[in-house]
Amino acid sequence: MSTELERFYARLADRVDAVPPPELSAVRARAAQRRRRSFGGLLAAGAAVVAALFGAQAVLAPAATPVRPVLPALPAATDFVPFDGSAAPVIRFTGPVRFGMTSTAGERSYAMWMAEDGTEWVGAVDLTTGKALWPALSLGKFGDTNGFEVSAGAILLLTEQGFDNPLIKDGSDTIIAVDPATGKIMWTLPYSFNDTDRVLYDDTLVITWVQRGVTEALDLRTGKARWTVTDRVAQSGTNAMRTLAESYVVGGLTARVPADRRVVLHLADGRVQVRDVVSGKVERELAAPVLSAGPDLLRQETVVDGTLYQFAGAKVGTLRLDGSAAASEATLQATLAGSWPSPCAAGGVFCAVTDDTGDSAKLTAVDAHSGATVWQRDLKGMVRGVLPSGVGLLAMGEPSAVLAVDGTPLAELDGSAMWIEPGNLLVIGQSGVSGHQLATGDDVALGQLAVTGYCSANATMLTCPTKDGIGVYRYAR
C-alpha cells in the first residue's frame, strides 16, 4: 500500500467525519469502520543522520537535560517575508466550506474542497501568474470524501457515497479522474477506500481489490487496464519501489510520485513479484511467507531501499528484493497494535504512533530486522502524521514537535507544521501562520489566515484553503 498517503487520508477522513452528514446511517457506519483502521505515520528520515542513533538503553533513559545532537549541515535559514495583506483568494468559494486541501507540484497547485451542502469541487492555480488554470469544477454532492491524489497524469478524487449523483453508480465510493491541464473529467471508477491498495504513478494507477483478488494497472488518460493479475494479493501487498530519500515529505503532507517504474505485489500464497508498471512483465519472483495479523488486526507492508517490510501483530518480516537473502522474521519488543509503522531512518528503522488519546501520544522507533525498540518518546496533542526530512522527524499535530532521528527533541511548534525544506518549517496555529528556522530557533510571523483544511507549498509560495477560497501567499523571497 502507498503508506505515505494512507495514514494521512485516514486522519483526513476522521476530520471530515466530525461534521455529521445528512441523516444517512450508512455514512456513520462507514466512518466508524474507517476510524477503526488506525494507519501509521508517513515514511522516513535520512541516511545522513542515522549515525546519530544511540543505543536503546541510553535513549530510553535520557539525561535530565538532553544534549542537542550534532546535526548535518542545515540549509541557510529561509528569508521569510510577511504575507501581502491585500491578497484575495485566487479561487473564491461560492458558499460555506466544510473542508479543503491542496497539493503543490512545482509552479502549480491543485485543490479540492467540500461545501457544507456536500458538493465537492476541484480547482487548479498557476503560481507563476497567480491565476486559476481553469474554472473550478463541481462534481456534485457526496456524503463524504477521502481527499485526492495528484500526479502529472491525473487528479484522482476519492469520493464517497455519491447518492443521486449522475456520475456515480449505485451511490458507491468512486474515483473520479480529472485532467490536471484542462479540468475535464476523464473517467470514473467504483472502488472501496477500505478494501483497495493503490499506487499512483505519472501515467498509471495500480489498484488492488483485496477481497475480489484482482489487481489492475490503469492508464491514467483512459482508465483502461494495461494489465491484470487475478492471483490474490495480500492485504497491503501492493507497493511502489521507493528509496529512503524519496520518502522525505516536504512542502505538504504527501510524498512524491515514485521514480522507479516497478511495482511489488506480495501474493497471498507467499510469492513476491516485481513487475514493470507499464507492461506488467514479472522481472523477478521471490518467496516470503505472508505474516498473519489475526482476525481483528490489520497488516502493513512497504518497500524502501530495495527491502520489503511487513508488520503483522507482534511480528515483523523482511525480504531483500535483489534475492541476496531469504525472507526473515522477528518478534517486536514494543506493542504496536493499532499503529501503522513507517520508515524513519536508514537500515530498517521504523516509527509508529501509539496511545493517541487526542491529548497525548507515544512515538516509538523500532529496528525492523531485530524487532528491538530503538527509542520511545511522549508527545503532546494529537499526532496526524510523522513527516521525515534529511535532518529529523516532524510529528505533525497541534502542537507539532521536531525530533532528531535518535529521538532527541529539537523544537516544539505551536500549531500544525510542515517542512518547506530540511531545517525550515511553516507553522499554522491559532495565532496565524509563521515560519520556523530550525538552525536558529527563530519564529517569523507571516500573517493571519482562516485555514479550513490542509495547505501545501513550493520553495516560495503557500497555497491554502481558507473560509473564502483558495489563497496563494508568498512566504519567502
Tab-separated table of N, CA, C and O in Angstrom, residues 172-259:
chain	number	residue	atom	x	y	z
A	172	SER	N	-21.995	4.297	-4.913
A	172	SER	CA	-20.763	3.662	-4.454
A	172	SER	C	-19.649	4.680	-4.261
A	172	SER	O	-19.687	5.792	-4.788
A	173	ASP	N	-18.633	4.267	-3.482
A	173	ASP	CA	-17.393	5.036	-3.457
A	173	ASP	C	-16.827	5.031	-4.876
A	173	ASP	O	-16.854	4.007	-5.561
A	174	THR	N	-16.311	6.175	-5.324
A	174	THR	CA	-15.882	6.280	-6.719
A	174	THR	C	-14.644	7.148	-6.839
A	174	THR	O	-14.554	8.208	-6.208
A	175	ILE	N	-13.681	6.691	-7.642
A	175	ILE	CA	-12.549	7.524	-8.034
A	175	ILE	C	-12.959	8.304	-9.285
A	175	ILE	O	-13.444	7.723	-10.257
A	176	ILE	N	-12.791	9.621	-9.237
A	176	ILE	CA	-13.069	10.471	-10.393
A	176	ILE	C	-11.744	11.047	-10.860
A	176	ILE	O	-11.057	11.741	-10.105
A	177	ALA	N	-11.367	10.748	-12.101
A	177	ALA	CA	-10.094	11.208	-12.662
A	177	ALA	C	-10.317	12.476	-13.467
A	177	ALA	O	-11.107	12.493	-14.414
A	178	VAL	N	-9.600	13.547	-13.099
A	178	VAL	CA	-9.709	14.851	-13.754
A	178	VAL	C	-8.377	15.195	-14.414
A	178	VAL	O	-7.308	14.959	-13.827
A	179	ASP	N	-8.425	15.734	-15.616
A	179	ASP	CA	-7.226	16.140	-16.349
A	179	ASP	C	-6.618	17.370	-15.664
A	179	ASP	O	-7.274	18.416	-15.563
A	180	PRO	N	-5.368	17.303	-15.168
A	180	PRO	CA	-4.772	18.454	-14.482
A	180	PRO	C	-4.613	19.671	-15.387
A	180	PRO	O	-4.572	20.804	-14.902
A	181	ALA	N	-4.520	19.474	-16.696
A	181	ALA	CA	-4.289	20.584	-17.625
A	181	ALA	C	-5.568	21.315	-18.002
A	181	ALA	O	-5.550	22.527	-18.244
A	182	THR	N	-6.705	20.605	-18.036
A	182	THR	CA	-7.946	21.209	-18.542
A	182	THR	C	-9.088	21.244	-17.536
A	182	THR	O	-10.052	21.971	-17.732
A	183	GLY	N	-9.013	20.436	-16.480
A	183	GLY	CA	-10.116	20.364	-15.539
A	183	GLY	C	-11.283	19.528	-16.031
A	183	GLY	O	-12.361	19.564	-15.434
A	184	LYS	N	-11.091	18.746	-17.069
A	184	LYS	CA	-12.153	17.901	-17.610
A	184	LYS	C	-12.113	16.518	-16.966
A	184	LYS	O	-11.034	15.973	-16.712
A	185	ILE	N	-13.291	15.939	-16.731
A	185	ILE	CA	-13.364	14.583	-16.200
A	185	ILE	C	-12.956	13.600	-17.293
A	185	ILE	O	-13.478	13.644	-18.411
A	186	MET	N	-12.021	12.695	-16.985
A	186	MET	CA	-11.538	11.723	-17.959
A	186	MET	C	-12.229	10.368	-17.804
A	186	MET	O	-12.557	9.724	-18.778
A	187	TRP	N	-12.449	9.921	-16.554
A	187	TRP	CA	-13.118	8.643	-16.318
A	187	TRP	C	-13.491	8.539	-14.841
A	187	TRP	O	-13.019	9.323	-14.011
A	188	THR	N	-14.362	7.583	-14.540
A	188	THR	CA	-14.732	7.300	-13.151
A	188	THR	C	-14.593	5.802	-12.914
A	188	THR	O	-14.667	5.000	-13.851
A	189	LEU	N	-14.394	5.419	-11.636
A	189	LEU	CA	-14.188	4.009	-11.297
A	189	LEU	C	-14.741	3.716	-9.908
A	189	LEU	O	-14.249	4.263	-8.919
A	190	PRO	N	-15.762	2.857	-9.807
A	190	PRO	CA	-16.212	2.426	-8.478
A	190	PRO	C	-15.081	1.681	-7.761
A	190	PRO	O	-14.360	0.882	-8.373
A	191	TYR	N	-14.919	1.947	-6.477
A	191	TYR	CA	-13.840	1.314	-5.710
A	191	TYR	C	-14.245	1.313	-4.241
A	191	TYR	O	-15.362	1.723	-3.887
A	192	SER	N	-13.362	0.866	-3.372
A	192	SER	CA	-13.573	0.945	-1.928
A	192	SER	C	-12.298	1.453	-1.282
A	192	SER	O	-11.233	0.861	-1.465
A	193	PHE	N	-12.397	2.526	-0.544
A	193	PHE	CA	-11.222	3.056	0.151
A	193	PHE	C	-10.689	2.034	1.147
A	193	PHE	O	-9.484	1.876	1.319
A	194	ASN	N	-11.597	1.323	1.834
A	194	ASN	CA	-11.195	0.375	2.868
A	194	ASN	C	-10.708	-0.952	2.306
A	194	ASN	O	-10.081	-1.720	3.027
A	195	ASP	N	-11.003	-1.262	1.059
A	195	ASP	CA	-10.695	-2.577	0.517
A	195	ASP	C	-9.878	-2.500	-0.762
A	195	ASP	O	-9.922	-3.400	-1.589
A	196	THR	N	-9.126	-1.417	-0.952
A	196	THR	CA	-8.211	-1.341	-2.084
A	196	THR	C	-6.863	-0.823	-1.620
A	196	THR	O	-6.773	-0.010	-0.701
A	197	ASP	N	-5.813	-1.301	-2.265
A	197	ASP	CA	-4.474	-0.741	-2.129
A	197	ASP	C	-4.131	-0.093	-3.459
A	197	ASP	O	-4.426	-0.643	-4.523
A	198	ARG	N	-3.505	1.092	-3.425
A	198	ARG	CA	-3.299	1.869	-4.641
A	198	ARG	C	-1.897	2.481	-4.661
A	198	ARG	O	-1.397	2.918	-3.624
A	199	VAL	N	-1.283	2.493	-5.843
A	199	VAL	CA	-0.029	3.217	-6.061
A	199	VAL	C	-0.213	4.064	-7.309
A	199	VAL	O	-0.547	3.551	-8.380
A	200	LEU	N	0.009	5.386	-7.185
A	200	LEU	CA	-0.181	6.320	-8.294
A	200	LEU	C	1.162	6.703	-8.893
A	200	LEU	O	2.070	7.155	-8.181
A	201	TYR	N	1.284	6.523	-10.207
A	201	TYR	CA	2.463	6.930	-10.968
A	201	TYR	C	2.069	8.101	-11.876
A	201	TYR	O	0.916	8.522	-11.904
A	202	ASP	N	3.025	8.622	-12.647
A	202	ASP	CA	2.733	9.757	-13.520
A	202	ASP	C	1.751	9.416	-14.626
A	202	ASP	O	1.047	10.292	-15.121
A	203	ASP	N	1.696	8.150	-15.043
A	203	ASP	CA	0.806	7.772	-16.130
A	203	ASP	C	-0.047	6.550	-15.825
A	203	ASP	O	-0.823	6.111	-16.675
A	204	THR	N	0.076	5.987	-14.636
A	204	THR	CA	-0.580	4.720	-14.316
A	204	THR	C	-1.063	4.708	-12.874
A	204	THR	O	-0.385	5.230	-11.986
A	205	LEU	N	-2.221	4.093	-12.652
A	205	LEU	CA	-2.701	3.780	-11.304
A	205	LEU	C	-2.733	2.263	-11.173
A	205	LEU	O	-3.444	1.586	-11.916
A	206	VAL	N	-1.937	1.735	-10.238
A	206	VAL	CA	-2.010	0.304	-9.924
A	206	VAL	C	-2.927	0.161	-8.717
A	206	VAL	O	-2.679	0.750	-7.671
A	207	ILE	N	-4.003	-0.612	-8.878
A	207	ILE	CA	-5.012	-0.734	-7.843
A	207	ILE	C	-5.336	-2.207	-7.604
A	207	ILE	O	-5.513	-2.976	-8.552
A	208	THR	N	-5.361	-2.601	-6.334
A	208	THR	CA	-5.683	-3.965	-5.939
A	208	THR	C	-6.981	-3.977	-5.150
A	208	THR	O	-7.115	-3.242	-4.165
A	209	TRP	N	-7.939	-4.793	-5.598
A	209	TRP	CA	-9.146	-5.066	-4.824
A	209	TRP	C	-8.848	-6.313	-3.995
A	209	TRP	O	-8.813	-7.434	-4.518
A	210	VAL	N	-8.612	-6.133	-2.690
A	210	VAL	CA	-8.116	-7.223	-1.851
A	210	VAL	C	-9.123	-8.368	-1.782
A	210	VAL	O	-8.775	-9.541	-1.981
A	211	GLN	N	-10.391	-8.072	-1.487
A	211	GLN	CA	-11.379	-9.122	-1.333
A	211	GLN	C	-11.699	-9.811	-2.660
A	211	GLN	O	-11.909	-11.015	-2.715
A	212	ARG	N	-11.754	-9.051	-3.745
A	212	ARG	CA	-12.032	-9.634	-5.056
A	212	ARG	C	-10.859	-10.425	-5.593
A	212	ARG	O	-11.024	-11.296	-6.457
A	213	GLY	N	-9.658	-10.129	-5.127
A	213	GLY	CA	-8.486	-10.827	-5.612
A	213	GLY	C	-8.073	-10.426	-7.005
A	213	GLY	O	-7.608	-11.259	-7.791
A	214	VAL	N	-8.206	-9.138	-7.336
A	214	VAL	CA	-7.860	-8.638	-8.668
A	214	VAL	C	-6.971	-7.405	-8.529
A	214	VAL	O	-7.224	-6.540	-7.684
A	215	THR	N	-5.927	-7.331	-9.346
A	215	THR	CA	-5.062	-6.156	-9.423
A	215	THR	C	-5.020	-5.687	-10.866
A	215	THR	O	-4.855	-6.499	-11.783
A	216	GLU	N	-5.160	-4.378	-11.081
A	216	GLU	CA	-5.110	-3.810	-12.422
A	216	GLU	C	-4.181	-2.606	-12.455
A	216	GLU	O	-4.053	-1.878	-11.468
A	217	ALA	N	-3.540	-2.408	-13.608
A	217	ALA	CA	-2.755	-1.205	-13.873
A	217	ALA	C	-3.530	-0.376	-14.891
A	217	ALA	O	-3.679	-0.792	-16.041
A	218	LEU	N	-4.059	0.765	-14.453
A	218	LEU	CA	-4.941	1.572	-15.293
A	218	LEU	C	-4.184	2.722	-15.946
A	218	LEU	O	-3.429	3.440	-15.284
A	219	ASP	N	-4.403	2.904	-17.232
A	219	ASP	CA	-3.889	4.062	-17.956
A	219	ASP	C	-4.607	5.302	-17.432
A	219	ASP	O	-5.838	5.371	-17.450
A	220	LEU	N	-3.845	6.300	-16.956
A	220	LEU	CA	-4.478	7.467	-16.333
A	220	LEU	C	-5.293	8.295	-17.313
A	220	LEU	O	-6.207	9.007	-16.914
A	221	ARG	N	-4.975	8.243	-18.587
A	221	ARG	CA	-5.733	9.046	-19.549
A	221	ARG	C	-7.078	8.424	-19.887
A	221	ARG	O	-8.058	9.126	-20.124
A	222	THR	N	-7.120	7.095	-19.907
A	222	THR	CA	-8.341	6.413	-20.365
A	222	THR	C	-9.068	5.654	-19.268
A	222	THR	O	-10.250	5.352	-19.402
A	223	GLY	N	-8.362	5.298	-18.212
A	223	GLY	CA	-8.955	4.470	-17.171
A	223	GLY	C	-9.012	2.999	-17.547
A	223	GLY	O	-9.555	2.182	-16.796
A	224	LYS	N	-8.459	2.631	-18.699
A	224	LYS	CA	-8.481	1.249	-19.166
A	224	LYS	C	-7.288	0.471	-18.599
A	224	LYS	O	-6.212	1.025	-18.390
A	225	ALA	N	-7.506	-0.830	-18.389
A	225	ALA	CA	-6.461	-1.674	-17.817
A	225	ALA	C	-5.373	-1.973	-18.839
A	225	ALA	O	-5.656	-2.414	-19.958
A	226	ARG	N	-4.125	-1.726	-18.457
A	226	ARG	CA	-2.986	-2.121	-19.275
A	226	ARG	C	-2.645	-3.595	-19.035
A	226	ARG	O	-2.202	-4.289	-19.931
A	227	TRP	N	-2.803	-4.024	-17.805
A	227	TRP	CA	-2.605	-5.442	-17.479
A	227	TRP	C	-3.392	-5.765	-16.212
A	227	TRP	O	-3.761	-4.870	-15.439
A	228	THR	N	-3.659	-7.046	-16.021
A	228	THR	CA	-4.481	-7.504	-14.909
A	228	THR	C	-3.848	-8.751	-14.292
A	228	THR	O	-3.320	-9.603	-15.006
A	229	VAL	N	-3.903	-8.836	-12.974
A	229	VAL	CA	-3.450	-10.021	-12.236
A	229	VAL	C	-4.638	-10.567	-11.455
A	229	VAL	O	-5.272	-9.819	-10.693
A	230	THR	N	-4.942	-11.842	-11.635
A	230	THR	CA	-6.078	-12.439	-10.925
A	230	THR	C	-5.641	-13.307	-9.756
A	230	THR	O	-6.482	-13.883	-9.064
A	231	ASP	N	-4.327	-13.424	-9.503
A	231	ASP	CA	-3.851	-14.069	-8.283
A	231	ASP	C	-4.075	-13.121	-7.116
A	231	ASP	O	-3.756	-11.922	-7.196
A	232	ARG	N	-4.604	-13.647	-6.011
A	232	ARG	CA	-4.933	-12.798	-4.866
A	232	ARG	C	-3.667	-12.197	-4.257
A	232	ARG	O	-2.670	-12.895	-4.033
A	233	VAL	N	-3.728	-10.884	-3.978
A	233	VAL	CA	-2.629	-10.170	-3.338
A	233	VAL	C	-2.968	-9.964	-1.860
A	233	VAL	O	-4.115	-9.684	-1.508
A	234	ALA	N	-1.988	-10.119	-0.996
A	234	ALA	CA	-2.200	-9.953	0.442
A	234	ALA	C	-2.598	-8.518	0.767
A	234	ALA	O	-2.269	-7.585	0.030
A	235	GLN	N	-3.304	-8.357	1.868
A	235	GLN	CA	-3.673	-7.019	2.335
A	235	GLN	C	-2.418	-6.173	2.496
A	235	GLN	O	-1.436	-6.610	3.102
A	236	SER	N	-2.412	-4.970	1.908
A	236	SER	CA	-1.293	-4.032	1.925
A	236	SER	C	-0.102	-4.527	1.115
A	236	SER	O	0.995	-4.013	1.258
A	237	GLY	N	-0.338	-5.504	0.233
A	237	GLY	CA	0.754	-6.120	-0.501
A	237	GLY	C	1.059	-5.510	-1.849
A	237	GLY	O	1.798	-6.108	-2.636
A	238	THR	N	0.507	-4.341	-2.175
A	238	THR	CA	0.800	-3.639	-3.431
A	238	THR	C	1.590	-2.380	-3.100
A	238	THR	O	1.070	-1.484	-2.431
A	239	ASN	N	2.851	-2.315	-3.539
A	239	ASN	CA	3.734	-1.235	-3.109
A	239	ASN	C	4.647	-0.741	-4.215
A	239	ASN	O	5.054	-1.500	-5.099
A	240	ALA	N	4.978	0.551	-4.143
A	240	ALA	CA	5.979	1.145	-5.027
A	240	ALA	C	7.370	0.792	-4.531
A	240	ALA	O	7.580	0.465	-3.366
A	241	MET	N	8.334	0.869	-5.438
A	241	MET	CA	9.762	0.723	-5.100
A	241	MET	C	10.303	2.128	-4.818
A	241	MET	O	10.545	2.906	-5.747
A	242	ARG	N	10.479	2.451	-3.554
A	242	ARG	CA	10.949	3.783	-3.172
A	242	ARG	C	12.304	3.703	-2.476
A	242	ARG	O	12.606	2.733	-1.792
A	243	THR	N	13.096	4.764	-2.636
A	243	THR	CA	14.296	4.931	-1.833
A	243	THR	C	13.928	5.700	-0.570
A	243	THR	O	12.870	6.335	-0.498
A	244	LEU	N	14.813	5.648	0.407
A	244	LEU	CA	14.566	6.391	1.640
A	244	LEU	C	14.476	7.885	1.362
A	244	LEU	O	13.622	8.580	1.910
A	245	ALA	N	15.343	8.405	0.474
A	245	ALA	CA	15.324	9.836	0.169
A	245	ALA	C	14.000	10.254	-0.457
A	245	ALA	O	13.538	11.372	-0.249
A	246	GLU	N	13.362	9.357	-1.236
A	246	GLU	CA	12.057	9.672	-1.820
A	246	GLU	C	10.968	9.783	-0.760
A	246	GLU	O	9.894	10.303	-1.042
A	247	SER	N	11.251	9.282	0.429
A	247	SER	CA	10.255	9.295	1.480
A	247	SER	C	10.197	10.621	2.235
A	247	SER	O	9.321	10.814	3.066
A	248	TYR	N	11.151	11.508	1.975
A	248	TYR	CA	11.103	12.808	2.639
A	248	TYR	C	9.834	13.544	2.212
A	248	TYR	O	9.518	13.632	1.024
A	249	VAL	N	9.133	14.095	3.173
A	249	VAL	CA	7.846	14.743	2.913
A	249	VAL	C	8.043	16.246	3.101
A	249	VAL	O	8.098	16.735	4.231
A	250	VAL	N	8.177	16.971	1.998
A	250	VAL	CA	8.491	18.398	2.026
A	250	VAL	C	7.456	19.161	1.211
A	250	VAL	O	7.061	18.743	0.126
A	251	GLY	N	6.967	20.275	1.764
A	251	GLY	CA	6.026	21.127	1.043
A	251	GLY	C	4.588	20.676	1.136
A	251	GLY	O	3.758	21.120	0.344
A	252	GLY	N	4.278	19.847	2.104
A	252	GLY	CA	2.903	19.384	2.262
A	252	GLY	C	2.846	18.129	3.096
A	252	GLY	O	3.690	17.908	3.970
A	253	LEU	N	1.862	17.281	2.828
A	253	LEU	CA	1.652	16.092	3.646
A	253	LEU	C	1.853	14.801	2.879
A	253	LEU	O	1.689	13.723	3.436
A	254	THR	N	2.188	14.863	1.602
A	254	THR	CA	2.321	13.654	0.797
A	254	THR	C	3.671	13.617	0.109
A	254	THR	O	4.253	14.653	-0.213
A	255	ALA	N	4.159	12.403	-0.128
A	255	ALA	CA	5.441	12.231	-0.801
A	255	ALA	C	5.263	12.321	-2.309
A	255	ALA	O	4.156	12.333	-2.828
A	256	ARG	N	6.362	12.345	-3.002
A	256	ARG	CA	6.344	12.493	-4.458
A	256	ARG	C	5.900	11.195	-5.133
A	256	ARG	O	5.906	10.117	-4.526
A	257	VAL	N	5.549	11.301	-6.403
A	257	VAL	CA	5.216	10.123	-7.207
A	257	VAL	C	6.476	9.271	-7.357
A	257	VAL	O	7.576	9.798	-7.529
A	258	PRO	N	6.380	7.927	-7.282
A	258	PRO	CA	7.576	7.081	-7.357
A	258	PRO	C	8.352	7.291	-8.653
A	258	PRO	O	7.771	7.378	-9.737
A	259	ALA	N	9.668	7.346	-8.532
A	259	ALA	CA	10.518	7.463	-9.719
A	259	ALA	C	10.766	6.101	-10.357
A	259	ALA	O	10.892	5.992	-11.575
